[in-house]
Coordinates of C-alpha atoms in Angstrom, one line a residue:
X1 CA 0.2 -0.3 0.2
X2 CA 3.0 2.5 -0.2
X3 CA 1.6 3.6 -3.5
X4 CA -1.2 4.7 -1.6
X5 CA 0.6 6.7 1.0
X6 CA 2.0 8.6 -1.9
X7 CA -0.4 9.9 -3.5
X8 CA -2.4 10.0 -0.3
X9 CA -6.1 11.0 -0.2
X10 CA -6.6 11.9 -3.9
X11 CA -6.2 8.3 -4.9
X12 CA -9.7 7.6 -2.7
X13 CA -11.5 6.2 -5.4
X14 CA -8.6 4.1 -6.4
X15 CA -7.8 2.4 -2.7
X16 CA -12.2 1.7 -2.7
X17 CA -12.2 0.1 -6.5
X18 CA -9.5 -1.6 -5.2
X19 CA -10.8 -2.3 -1.5
X20 CA -14.3 -3.6 -4.1
X21 CA -12.3 -5.8 -6.5
X22 CA -10.4 -8.0 -3.6
X23 CA -13.9 -8.2 -1.7
X24 CA -15.8 -9.1 -5.4
X25 CA -13.2 -11.9 -5.9
X26 CA -13.4 -13.7 -2.8
X27 CA -17.1 -12.9 -3.3
X28 CA -17.2 -15.5 -6.3
X29 CA -14.8 -17.5 -4.4
X30 CA -17.3 -17.9 -2.2
X31 CA -20.0 -19.1 -4.2
X32 CA -17.8 -21.7 -5.7
X33 CA -17.1 -22.7 -1.6
X34 CA -21.1 -23.0 -1.5
X35 CA -20.6 -25.2 -4.7
X36 CA -23.0 -22.0 -5.9
X37 CA -23.1 -21.1 -9.9
X38 CA -23.7 -17.5 -9.0
X39 CA -22.5 -14.1 -10.2
X40 CA -21.8 -11.6 -7.0
X41 CA -23.3 -8.9 -9.3
X42 CA -26.7 -11.0 -9.2
X43 CA -27.3 -10.2 -5.7
X44 CA -28.6 -7.3 -4.8
X45 CA -31.5 -7.9 -7.8
X46 CA -31.9 -11.4 -6.7
X47 CA -32.1 -9.9 -2.9
X48 CA -35.1 -7.8 -3.7
X49 CA -36.5 -10.0 -5.1
X50 CA -36.5 -12.8 -2.3
X51 CA -37.4 -10.2 0.5
X52 CA -40.1 -8.3 -2.1
X53 CA -41.7 -10.5 -4.7
X54 CA -41.8 -9.9 -7.8
X55 CA -41.2 -6.0 -9.1
X56 CA -40.7 -4.1 -12.0
X57 CA -37.1 -2.9 -13.3
X58 CA -37.3 0.5 -12.6
X59 CA -38.5 -0.7 -8.8
X60 CA -35.5 -2.8 -8.6
X61 CA -33.2 0.0 -10.1
X62 CA -34.4 2.9 -7.5
X63 CA -33.8 0.2 -4.2
X64 CA -30.7 -0.9 -5.3
X65 CA -29.5 2.4 -6.7
X66 CA -28.1 0.9 -10.2
X67 CA -29.0 2.4 -13.5
X68 CA -32.3 0.9 -15.5
X69 CA -29.9 -1.1 -18.2
X70 CA -27.5 -2.4 -15.5
X71 CA -30.8 -3.9 -13.4
X72 CA -31.9 -5.5 -17.4
X73 CA -29.3 -7.2 -18.1
X74 CA -28.4 -8.7 -14.3
X75 CA -32.7 -9.7 -15.0
X76 CA -31.3 -11.4 -18.5
X77 CA -28.5 -13.2 -17.2
X78 CA -30.2 -14.9 -14.2
X79 CA -33.1 -16.0 -16.6
X80 CA -30.5 -17.5 -18.6
X81 CA -29.3 -19.1 -15.5
X82 CA -32.8 -20.3 -14.6
X83 CA -33.2 -17.9 -11.6
X84 CA -35.6 -15.0 -12.5
X85 CA -38.6 -15.1 -15.0
X86 CA -39.1 -11.5 -16.4
X87 CA -42.1 -10.2 -18.5
X88 CA -44.6 -11.4 -16.0
X89 CA -47.9 -9.7 -15.9
X90 CA -48.1 -7.6 -12.6
X91 CA -51.3 -9.2 -10.1
X92 CA -53.2 -6.2 -11.5
X93 CA -52.4 -6.6 -15.4
X94 CA -51.4 -3.4 -16.4
X95 CA -47.1 -4.1 -15.7
X96 CA -44.5 -6.5 -16.4
X97 CA -42.2 -8.0 -13.5
X98 CA -39.5 -10.0 -12.8
X99 CA -39.8 -12.2 -10.0
X100 CA -37.7 -15.4 -9.1
X101 CA -38.5 -19.0 -10.1
X102 CA -39.0 -22.0 -8.6
X103 CA -35.0 -22.5 -8.9
X104 CA -34.1 -18.9 -8.3
X105 CA -36.4 -19.6 -4.7
X106 CA -34.6 -23.0 -3.6
X107 CA -31.0 -21.6 -3.7
X108 CA -32.4 -17.9 -2.2
X109 CA -33.6 -19.9 1.1
X110 CA -30.0 -22.3 1.1
X111 CA -27.8 -19.0 0.7
X112 CA -29.5 -17.3 3.2
X113 CA -29.7 -19.8 5.9
X114 CA -26.6 -21.2 5.4
X115 CA -24.1 -19.3 3.2
X116 CA -25.0 -16.0 4.3
X117 CA -24.7 -16.6 8.0
X118 CA -21.2 -18.0 7.4
X119 CA -20.7 -14.3 5.6
X120 CA -22.0 -12.9 8.7
X121 CA -20.2 -13.9 11.1
X122 CA -16.9 -13.8 9.5
X123 CA -17.9 -10.0 8.4
X124 CA -18.1 -9.7 12.3
X125 CA -14.8 -11.6 12.9
X126 CA -12.9 -8.4 10.7
X127 CA -14.7 -5.8 12.8
X128 CA -13.9 -7.3 16.0
X129 CA -10.5 -7.2 14.9
X130 CA -10.6 -3.5 13.5
X131 CA -9.7 -0.6 15.2
X132 CA -12.8 1.2 12.7
X133 CA -16.4 0.3 11.8
X134 CA -16.5 0.0 8.2
X135 CA -19.4 -0.8 7.7
X136 CA -21.0 1.5 10.3
X137 CA -18.1 4.2 8.4
X138 CA -19.5 3.3 4.9
X139 CA -22.9 4.2 5.8
X140 CA -21.8 7.6 7.5
X141 CA -19.7 8.6 4.2
X142 CA -22.9 7.7 2.4
X143 CA -25.3 10.3 3.9
X144 CA -22.6 12.7 4.0
X145 CA -21.6 12.5 0.2
X146 CA -25.6 12.7 -0.2
X147 CA -25.8 15.9 1.5
X148 CA -23.0 17.2 -0.2
X149 CA -21.0 15.0 -3.6
X150 CA -17.1 14.7 -3.4
X151 CA -17.3 17.1 -6.4
X152 CA -19.2 20.3 -4.4
X153 CA -16.6 19.3 -1.8
X154 CA -13.8 20.1 -3.9
X155 CA -15.3 22.9 -5.9
X156 CA -15.4 24.5 -2.6
X157 CA -12.6 24.3 -1.6
X158 CA -10.9 25.3 -4.9
X159 CA -13.1 28.7 -4.6
X160 CA -11.8 29.4 -1.1
X161 CA -8.6 28.9 -2.0
X162 CA -8.2 31.4 -4.6
X163 CA -10.1 34.3 -3.0
X164 CA -6.9 33.7 -0.7
X165 CA -5.4 35.7 -4.0
X166 CA -7.8 38.2 -4.7
X167 CA -7.0 41.9 -3.4
X168 CA -9.6 43.9 -3.3
X169 CA -8.9 47.8 -3.4
X170 CA -10.2 51.5 -4.2
X171 CA -10.9 52.5 -7.5
X172 CA -8.1 54.3 -9.2
X173 CA -8.6 56.0 -12.7
X174 CA -5.9 53.4 -14.3
X175 CA -9.4 51.0 -14.1
X176 CA -12.0 53.4 -15.5
X177 CA -11.5 50.9 -18.4
X178 CA -12.4 47.7 -16.2
X179 CA -14.9 49.3 -14.5
X180 CA -16.6 50.2 -17.8
X181 CA -15.7 47.1 -19.7
X182 CA -17.2 44.4 -17.2
X183 CA -20.1 46.3 -16.7
X184 CA -21.0 46.3 -20.5
X185 CA -20.4 42.8 -20.9
X186 CA -23.0 41.7 -18.6
X187 CA -25.2 44.0 -19.1
X188 CA -25.1 43.9 -23.1
X189 CA -25.2 39.8 -22.6
X190 CA -29.0 39.8 -21.0
X191 CA -30.5 43.6 -21.8
X192 CA -29.4 46.5 -23.4
X193 CA -27.5 49.7 -22.3
X194 CA -29.4 52.7 -21.1
X195 CA -28.9 56.6 -20.4
X196 CA -28.0 55.3 -16.8
X197 CA -25.5 53.1 -17.6
X198 CA -23.4 55.3 -19.1
X199 CA -23.2 58.0 -16.4
X200 CA -22.0 55.7 -13.6
X201 CA -19.7 54.1 -16.5
X202 CA -18.3 57.0 -18.8
X203 CA -17.8 59.3 -15.8
X204 CA -17.3 57.4 -12.7
X205 CA -15.3 59.9 -10.3
X206 CA -17.7 62.5 -11.0
X207 CA -20.6 60.9 -11.1
X208 CA -19.8 58.3 -7.8
X209 CA -17.1 59.5 -6.4
X210 CA -17.3 63.3 -6.3
X211 CA -20.7 62.4 -4.9
X212 CA -19.4 60.6 -1.4
X213 CA -19.4 56.7 -3.4
X214 CA -17.0 54.4 -3.8
X215 CA -15.5 51.8 -6.1
X216 CA -14.2 48.9 -5.2
X217 CA -11.8 46.4 -7.9
X218 CA -10.9 42.6 -7.2
X219 CA -7.7 42.1 -8.5
X220 CA -6.7 38.7 -9.1
X221 CA -2.6 38.4 -10.4
X222 CA -3.0 42.0 -10.7
X223 CA -5.4 41.8 -12.9
X224 CA -9.0 44.0 -12.5
X225 CA -11.7 41.2 -13.0
X226 CA -14.7 42.3 -10.7
X227 CA -15.7 45.5 -9.7
X228 CA -18.5 46.9 -7.5
X229 CA -19.8 50.9 -6.5
X230 CA -21.8 51.9 -3.6
X231 CA -23.1 55.1 -5.1
X232 CA -24.6 58.0 -2.3
X233 CA -28.0 58.1 -2.9
X234 CA -30.4 61.1 -2.4
X235 CA -33.0 59.8 -0.4
X236 CA -35.0 59.5 3.1
X237 CA -34.9 55.9 3.0
X238 CA -31.7 55.0 1.7
X239 CA -27.8 56.1 2.3
X240 CA -26.1 54.0 -0.8
X241 CA -26.8 51.8 -3.1
X242 CA -24.7 49.0 -3.9
X243 CA -24.5 49.6 -7.7
X244 CA -22.2 48.2 -11.0
X245 CA -21.5 44.9 -9.6
X246 CA -19.8 43.0 -12.7
X247 CA -17.4 40.1 -12.0
X248 CA -15.7 38.9 -15.4
X249 CA -16.6 35.3 -16.6
X250 CA -13.1 34.1 -16.1
X251 CA -12.6 34.7 -13.1
X252 CA -16.4 33.5 -11.7
X253 CA -16.1 30.6 -8.9
X254 CA -13.7 32.6 -7.2
X255 CA -15.8 34.0 -4.5
X256 CA -15.0 38.1 -6.2
X257 CA -19.1 38.9 -6.0
X258 CA -19.5 38.1 -2.2
X259 CA -15.4 39.7 -1.8
X260 CA -16.2 42.8 -3.4
X261 CA -19.8 42.6 -1.3
X262 CA -18.7 42.1 1.9
X263 CA -15.9 45.8 1.1
X264 CA -19.3 47.9 0.2
X265 CA -20.8 46.6 3.2
X266 CA -18.2 47.6 5.7
X267 CA -16.7 50.5 3.8
X268 CA -21.2 51.7 4.4
X269 CA -20.9 50.7 7.5
X270 CA -17.3 52.7 8.3
X271 CA -19.7 55.9 7.0
X272 CA -22.7 55.5 9.4
X273 CA -24.6 54.5 6.8
X274 CA -28.3 52.6 8.4
X275 CA -29.0 51.0 4.9
X276 CA -28.2 49.8 1.5
X277 CA -30.3 49.5 -1.6
X278 CA -29.9 47.8 -4.8
X279 CA -31.9 46.8 -7.5
X280 CA -31.4 44.1 -10.2
X281 CA -33.2 41.6 -12.6
X282 CA -34.1 37.8 -11.4
X283 CA -33.4 36.1 -14.4
X284 CA -29.7 36.9 -12.4
X285 CA -30.2 34.2 -10.3
X286 CA -26.4 33.6 -9.1
X287 CA -26.2 37.2 -8.3
X288 CA -29.9 37.4 -6.9
X289 CA -28.6 34.2 -4.2
X290 CA -25.7 36.7 -3.9
X291 CA -27.4 39.3 -2.5
X292 CA -29.8 37.1 -0.4
X293 CA -27.0 35.1 1.1
X294 CA -24.8 39.2 2.0
X295 CA -28.6 39.7 4.0
X296 CA -30.5 41.9 1.4
X297 CA -33.9 41.3 1.5
X298 CA -36.9 41.9 -1.3
X299 CA -38.9 44.9 -1.5
X300 CA -40.7 47.1 -3.6
X301 CA -42.5 50.7 -4.6
X302 CA -39.0 52.5 -5.2
X303 CA -38.4 54.1 -7.6
X304 CA -36.1 53.1 -10.5
X305 CA -34.4 54.5 -13.9
X306 CA -33.8 51.2 -15.6
X307 CA -36.2 49.5 -17.8
X308 CA -34.8 45.8 -16.7
X309 CA -35.3 46.3 -12.9
X310 CA -37.7 44.4 -11.7
X311 CA -36.9 43.1 -7.9
X312 CA -35.4 45.8 -5.9
X313 CA -33.4 44.7 -2.3
X314 CA -32.5 46.7 0.8
X315 CA -30.1 45.6 3.6
X316 CA -30.1 46.7 7.5
X317 CA -27.0 47.3 8.6
X318 CA -28.0 48.3 11.9
X319 CA -31.0 46.2 13.6

């Protein structure tokens, strides 16, 4: 097992396949030991038909977690061995089902009463010798991976690691072209540029910064790949608007939107703001989910200069 000590946990799947292969090879020998002409891969289907009686292919597949083509193939193989009869009519005559033949039922009784009993004792012996109970551990891992897959866990770790290389900086004139192009990119993809967009993007210093607002830029490997503005509002209910958030498609998955949003919220708090306003469109589902994650709540009725706006939200900073 020196190979797996060298690869570490990255080879988990390969190690599990090797262990599965060892157990499956022994399973074939065990069937021979009991003079049973039986393939180990048949057992899940065979067990369901023995325990529950006649079942459709779909019902068997759902119960054992196999695909329907896989179950169909196993049924045909067991039918050739004389253990299963398929294409039977169910009791209500409306479905085709598979069921054990008399030969299959006799074999099942023999396997369950003798062979399986010996196997249970043997496995209990391994469990008593082992430091960790593999049977319980498998159940626990299955539960945890159903809650969140290995892919999702690695994806999240990748995002956390890459987000550490993201630097949020204050706007400088050198970032004006990035501020405009990043916003133009997403607006033009889903909607069309409007007059209010040009006002903010063509002259952010006068429209945003000189009026008491701020702009933040996300740098990844020193390249500006995300932007977001905190715009001062002349409104009795809101101090600032969070607007013009844009992240380059090639930088998505690096937590840049979240980091920009946190920088905006922190800045608003430092300026003693009580509420932040934003507006968006529900077609932008990832963005809407991000705003909810930040604590924004949906509101309605505020005036907007944008045709594309169909959702308005606010964040209360001092509850």
